XYZ file of C-alpha atoms in Angstrom:
409
model
C -50.974 -46.536 -12.499
C -48.381 -48.617 -14.735
C -49.174 -47.374 -18.418
C -50.477 -50.666 -20.789
C -46.805 -50.772 -22.314
C -45.078 -51.001 -18.827
C -47.707 -53.772 -18.059
C -46.480 -55.972 -21.256
C -42.694 -54.998 -20.191
C -43.380 -56.623 -16.913
C -45.094 -59.161 -17.558
C -42.712 -60.121 -20.056
C -40.551 -60.335 -17.485
C -42.691 -62.502 -15.531
C -42.525 -65.092 -18.087
C -39.169 -64.653 -18.773
C -38.546 -65.119 -14.652
C -40.735 -68.171 -15.051
C -39.386 -70.058 -17.603
C -35.945 -69.056 -16.111
C -37.289 -70.700 -12.686
C -38.609 -73.636 -14.211
C -35.472 -74.568 -16.109
C -33.317 -77.545 -15.356
C -30.355 -76.224 -14.488
C -32.183 -73.912 -11.923
C -33.943 -76.877 -10.328
C -30.819 -78.483 -10.155
C -28.507 -75.385 -8.138
C -31.955 -75.317 -6.219
C -31.002 -79.061 -5.060
C -27.319 -78.120 -4.821
C -28.476 -75.143 -2.239
C -30.568 -77.735 -0.520
C -27.831 -80.427 0.104
C -25.355 -77.523 0.763
C -26.472 -75.301 3.656
C -27.451 -79.427 5.099
C -23.603 -80.460 4.820
C -23.903 -82.703 2.483
C -23.147 -80.924 -0.860
C -20.642 -82.356 -3.586
C -19.280 -78.811 -4.399
C -18.950 -75.254 -3.214
C -21.853 -72.915 -4.517
C -21.055 -69.806 -6.489
C -22.768 -66.579 -6.345
C -21.106 -63.320 -8.263
C -23.362 -60.712 -6.289
C -24.923 -58.301 -8.560
C -25.795 -55.219 -6.324
C -22.438 -52.811 -6.204
C -22.440 -53.071 -9.719
C -26.015 -53.349 -11.036
C -25.808 -49.547 -12.391
C -23.811 -51.326 -15.203
C -25.827 -54.108 -15.705
C -29.711 -53.336 -15.304
C -30.418 -49.968 -16.073
C -29.302 -50.225 -19.376
C -31.762 -52.913 -19.980
C -34.990 -51.151 -18.493
C -37.521 -49.932 -20.851
C -40.587 -49.194 -18.670
C -41.221 -45.349 -18.665
C -42.700 -44.821 -15.290
C -40.716 -44.425 -11.919
C -43.107 -47.758 -10.052
C -43.452 -49.457 -13.455
C -38.826 -48.884 -13.893
C -38.629 -50.063 -10.094
C -40.633 -53.123 -10.645
C -38.851 -53.870 -13.712
C -35.263 -53.649 -11.974
C -36.739 -55.812 -9.199
C -37.649 -58.602 -11.978
C -34.371 -59.108 -13.498
C -33.050 -58.892 -9.739
C -33.906 -62.291 -9.663
C -32.587 -64.052 -12.433
C -29.778 -62.092 -14.525
C -26.904 -63.895 -12.168
C -27.980 -67.425 -13.203
C -29.013 -66.266 -16.916
C -25.789 -63.743 -17.495
C -23.062 -64.817 -15.141
C -23.890 -68.382 -14.911
C -23.421 -68.429 -10.811
C -25.674 -70.783 -8.582
C -27.792 -67.469 -7.914
C -31.194 -69.380 -8.113
C -34.417 -68.221 -9.295
C -37.356 -68.691 -7.540
C -40.558 -69.444 -9.210
C -42.466 -66.798 -7.399
C -42.152 -62.596 -6.700
C -41.265 -62.214 -3.508
C -42.511 -59.063 -1.224
C -40.477 -58.399 1.657
C -42.205 -57.570 4.923
C -40.853 -53.273 5.031
C -39.834 -52.829 8.655
C -38.013 -50.256 10.578
C -36.010 -49.999 13.273
C -34.086 -46.655 14.849
C -31.932 -47.887 17.526
C -32.379 -45.669 20.500
C -35.319 -43.851 19.003
C -32.774 -42.165 16.347
C -33.265 -42.482 12.222
C -30.019 -42.700 10.808
C -29.032 -40.177 8.032
C -26.305 -39.744 5.992
C -24.840 -37.229 3.637
C -23.105 -38.127 0.181
C -20.592 -36.563 -1.256
C -22.712 -36.229 -4.410
C -25.521 -37.242 -6.259
C -25.224 -40.982 -7.185
C -22.026 -41.256 -5.116
C -20.761 -44.128 -2.842
C -18.930 -41.393 -0.731
C -20.806 -40.354 2.289
C -20.628 -39.866 6.293
C -22.948 -40.416 8.681
C -24.438 -37.547 10.955
C -23.411 -38.786 14.170
C -26.076 -37.883 17.493
C -23.628 -38.627 20.053
C -20.194 -37.093 20.934
C -19.655 -38.270 24.487
C -21.564 -41.093 25.530
C -21.818 -40.036 29.090
C -22.895 -36.718 28.458
C -25.380 -37.970 25.615
C -26.421 -40.557 27.704
C -29.747 -39.088 27.783
C -29.934 -40.084 23.823
C -29.488 -43.580 24.195
C -33.418 -44.230 24.691
C -35.596 -46.838 23.697
C -34.934 -48.126 20.346
C -37.760 -47.002 17.483
C -39.410 -50.083 15.497
C -42.265 -51.102 13.334
C -44.178 -52.437 10.711
C -45.443 -50.625 7.450
C -48.583 -52.375 6.555
C -49.680 -49.857 4.161
C -46.183 -49.912 1.831
C -46.140 -53.674 2.066
C -49.792 -54.196 1.169
C -49.278 -51.311 -1.801
C -46.038 -53.683 -3.169
C -48.188 -56.856 -2.723
C -50.887 -55.014 -4.814
C -49.101 -53.463 -7.890
C -47.131 -56.530 -8.549
C -50.376 -59.067 -7.837
C -52.319 -56.441 -10.274
C -49.684 -56.601 -13.178
C -48.278 -59.857 -13.384
C -49.757 -61.958 -10.897
C -51.668 -64.488 -12.949
C -48.113 -65.068 -14.676
C -45.791 -65.469 -11.902
C -47.552 -65.651 -8.474
C -46.711 -63.143 -5.798
C -45.709 -63.990 -2.190
C -45.144 -62.247 0.791
C -41.552 -63.202 2.564
C -39.037 -62.427 4.637
C -35.779 -63.229 5.275
C -32.987 -64.219 7.891
C -33.013 -61.707 10.780
C -30.166 -59.111 10.475
C -28.873 -57.741 13.609
C -25.302 -55.856 13.507
C -25.220 -54.176 16.533
C -21.870 -52.269 16.409
C -23.135 -51.002 12.831
C -25.760 -48.992 14.792
C -23.491 -48.112 17.318
C -20.643 -46.450 14.423
C -23.402 -45.221 12.344
C -24.978 -43.006 15.595
C -21.445 -42.153 17.541
C -18.519 -42.945 14.936
C -15.325 -45.169 15.134
C -13.354 -42.622 17.324
C -16.214 -41.953 20.209
C -16.741 -45.752 20.359
C -13.433 -47.208 20.992
C -12.778 -44.377 23.302
C -16.259 -45.093 24.991
C -14.989 -48.493 25.458
C -12.230 -47.175 27.494
C -13.658 -44.235 29.192
C -17.241 -45.566 30.099
C -16.957 -48.848 30.221
C -19.736 -50.003 31.814
C -22.060 -47.314 30.329
C -21.121 -49.093 26.904
C -21.837 -52.620 27.936
C -24.734 -51.351 29.218
C -25.866 -49.761 25.623
C -24.678 -52.775 23.689
C -27.053 -54.838 26.140
C -30.365 -52.537 25.602
C -30.040 -52.480 21.855
C -29.748 -56.466 22.453
C -32.971 -56.481 24.397
C -34.528 -53.877 21.784
C -33.819 -56.414 18.945
C -35.342 -59.132 20.945
C -38.422 -56.849 21.749
C -38.590 -55.617 17.594
C -38.689 -59.777 17.023
C -41.704 -60.408 19.261
C -43.695 -57.461 17.194
C -42.645 -59.349 14.347
C -44.244 -62.650 16.239
C -47.338 -60.794 17.298
C -47.920 -59.478 14.143
C -47.845 -62.983 12.366
C -44.813 -61.608 10.132
C -42.137 -63.255 11.166
C -42.091 -65.468 8.475
C -39.917 -69.040 7.610
C -36.545 -69.148 6.589
C -36.269 -72.100 4.500
C -35.935 -71.322 1.250
C -35.106 -68.413 -1.323
C -35.126 -66.116 1.377
C -31.980 -64.160 1.339
C -29.497 -64.478 4.291
C -27.518 -61.666 4.002
C -23.980 -61.694 2.696
C -24.711 -63.033 -0.522
C -26.240 -66.291 0.960
C -29.480 -68.059 0.343
C -31.632 -70.154 3.678
C -32.453 -73.109 2.038
C -32.870 -75.564 4.684
C -34.825 -78.442 6.122
C -33.864 -78.342 9.520
C -36.360 -75.336 10.566
C -39.847 -75.094 10.241
C -41.592 -73.737 6.900
C -44.774 -72.724 8.428
C -46.316 -71.935 12.375
C -42.837 -69.976 13.482
C -42.729 -69.680 16.899
C -40.053 -67.198 17.443
C -36.678 -66.437 15.961
C -35.902 -70.107 17.350
C -37.072 -70.922 14.258
C -35.539 -68.983 11.626
C -31.939 -67.822 10.387
C -30.007 -64.864 11.619
C -27.292 -63.241 11.136
C -24.497 -61.021 12.532
C -21.569 -59.245 11.728
C -19.051 -56.767 13.665
C -16.824 -55.561 11.017
C -16.538 -52.002 13.347
C -14.674 -54.072 15.990
C -11.394 -55.131 13.895
C -8.890 -52.476 15.607
C -9.747 -53.765 19.383
C -8.370 -56.512 21.232
C -9.845 -60.175 20.908
C -9.702 -59.741 25.072
C -12.058 -56.269 24.342
C -14.698 -58.158 21.756
C -14.875 -60.692 24.728
C -15.296 -58.274 27.427
C -17.183 -55.482 25.294
C -18.943 -56.922 22.198
C -19.854 -60.598 22.465
C -21.709 -60.721 25.144
C -24.660 -58.221 23.637
C -24.155 -60.081 20.156
C -24.180 -63.640 22.033
C -27.708 -62.196 23.600
C -29.110 -62.087 20.114
C -27.407 -65.030 18.628
C -28.676 -67.724 20.664
C -31.706 -66.877 19.997
C -31.325 -67.991 16.208
C -32.337 -71.364 14.440
C -29.017 -71.387 12.518
C -26.705 -68.540 12.285
C -24.389 -66.965 9.674
C -21.648 -64.709 10.464
C -19.261 -62.247 9.779
C -18.724 -60.002 6.499
C -15.229 -58.348 5.863
C -13.825 -58.658 9.411
C -11.131 -61.039 10.053
C -12.765 -63.567 12.602
C -9.775 -65.655 13.295
C -8.938 -63.082 16.115
C -12.209 -63.617 18.021
C -12.717 -67.228 17.004
C -12.879 -68.522 20.481
C -15.782 -66.149 20.933
C -17.942 -66.751 17.878
C -16.587 -70.551 17.495
C -18.624 -71.097 20.822
C -21.725 -70.184 19.284
C -23.816 -73.969 18.656
C -26.008 -72.431 16.264
C -23.646 -71.161 13.465
C -23.955 -72.981 10.573
C -21.823 -70.223 8.020
C -19.081 -68.334 8.999
C -17.257 -65.660 6.381
C -14.277 -66.348 5.436
C -13.158 -62.831 4.298
C -9.893 -61.290 2.371
C -8.434 -60.433 5.282
C -9.076 -63.415 7.374
C -6.103 -66.450 7.770
C -7.556 -69.112 5.775
C -5.779 -71.549 7.090
C -6.343 -71.280 10.842
C -9.944 -71.167 9.892
C -9.865 -74.091 7.702
C -8.293 -76.370 10.720
C -10.958 -75.075 12.750
C -14.016 -75.816 10.362
C -12.782 -79.019 8.855
C -15.128 -81.753 9.494
C -17.267 -79.099 11.472
C -21.023 -78.117 11.187
C -20.073 -74.773 9.845
C -20.035 -73.659 6.330
C -16.355 -72.138 5.110
C -18.038 -69.093 3.862
C -15.355 -67.724 1.492
C -14.987 -64.181 0.327
C -12.297 -63.881 -2.748
C -10.593 -60.298 -3.071
C -13.081 -58.584 -5.524
C -9.768 -56.542 -6.687
C -9.022 -59.486 -9.180
C -12.679 -58.408 -11.513
C -12.889 -54.956 -10.116
C -9.551 -53.080 -10.462
C -8.693 -53.732 -13.815
C -10.501 -53.602 -16.543
C -8.627 -56.837 -17.986
C -9.027 -60.046 -16.463
C -5.602 -61.730 -14.781
C -6.695 -65.067 -15.542
C -3.878 -66.896 -13.884
C -3.501 -64.420 -10.755
C -7.276 -65.121 -9.818
C -7.119 -69.070 -10.668
C -4.367 -69.463 -7.985
C -6.365 -66.868 -5.609
C -9.012 -69.314 -6.110
C -6.812 -72.655 -5.918
C -5.588 -71.591 -2.675
C -9.040 -71.497 -0.781
C -9.747 -74.572 -2.693
C -6.768 -76.607 -1.860
C -6.510 -75.070 2.237
C -10.299 -75.439 2.372
C -9.784 -78.923 1.650
C -12.072 -81.342 4.074
C -14.687 -77.942 4.631
C -18.138 -77.332 3.536
C -16.946 -74.055 1.344
C -19.204 -71.825 -0.233
C -18.043 -68.556 -2.755
C -19.489 -65.695 -2.710
C -17.983 -62.766 -4.268
C -18.874 -59.482 -2.768
C -17.792 -55.770 -3.136
C -16.934 -55.059 -6.607
C -18.514 -52.029 -7.642
C -17.567 -52.138 -11.386
C -17.047 -54.790 -14.272
C -15.932 -51.937 -16.333
C -19.489 -52.357 -18.664
C -17.790 -56.097 -19.421
C -20.250 -58.479 -18.768
C -18.413 -60.981 -20.720
C -15.583 -60.564 -18.087
C -17.725 -61.148 -15.091
C -19.237 -64.351 -17.079
C -15.663 -65.655 -17.643
C -14.509 -64.952 -13.683
C -17.418 -67.061 -12.791
C -16.251 -69.730 -15.230
C -12.382 -69.932 -13.927
C -14.248 -70.723 -10.795
C -16.001 -73.453 -11.847
C -12.761 -74.652 -14.082
C -10.776 -74.743 -10.570
C -13.261 -76.272 -8.670
C -13.431 -79.246 -11.390
C -9.603 -79.359 -10.995
C -8.993 -79.207 -7.452
C -11.595 -79.586 -5.477
C -11.589 -82.420 -2.701
C -14.834 -82.652 -0.413
């Protein structure tokens, strides 16, 4: 049970979120996202992803005393701090979303990690497969399900605390499937790569099996009535939003009515031919079921563009710091796929002082290279802003200034 003081704090924040959501600035940027995802945006949208450095921003603001209260307080701040602190385009909903709680354990194994220390980023995964052929009995059916009780509890707590101020809504998100991430978490990079060479048929069988298990998981969501629309504020993955009028906002019949997200960062060391032979068939099996697809994270997509670019529902593709910007700009110019640029995090995250001229040149190159493309800019993987919120706000302002000076649709 929340104390009366915790409830007072949370209700104040709920009012603050609703006020920001109804602001003229937020409403204008919601409309911008809608036009952008429909390929009619007049400028690139900007998002400085808070997740990786939020420990420097949110905990100092927390006032609730209970663990439950601080968790809700954190979620409320996550909804509106980007817009109010950094003035990026991460828009604020006029409701409090509670995402359906689910689980998916690949081949029946819960992924576990050992951390270097408490609150440490450093960790290693505890592998369960050391030799694919010898351990083939461990490649069983994936375990997945829905935490109905946990979902109901989260809904009830929010509704009881501030639901009369800020509506509480059960929401979904873009369907998230990263097959090779699951594989690496179970066997590690070395075993994964050697397995393609030592046991090519078993490896392909394993990939196909995992893809089929995800499709079965989608069937469960549909049967339970928890395959929810992805047409608005829902999170798409990779710091993007789902806004679209091209997918249904009700009566979802399957993944073909939803956004999906996939990446394969773990396969950067294999050749494009190996990617096409060992990885892409399973990815295509899943990706082809989505209504719209966003693809890629930190991996450079240009070496495997012959595969990824063949997906007809591809709407966004990640252009990471390791990607050939010129190659991808040439391929995406005039297309129906958004050039989702991820600038290098080094400018904001490495030095206490922001090198404005160097960062301007970095952003300017993207804006000039990607002329004629539909561009989205998401700054990810910044693990510290050196406790300097003004630096982060200035960082976003510089992107806006460079867009004003250099952007040509």
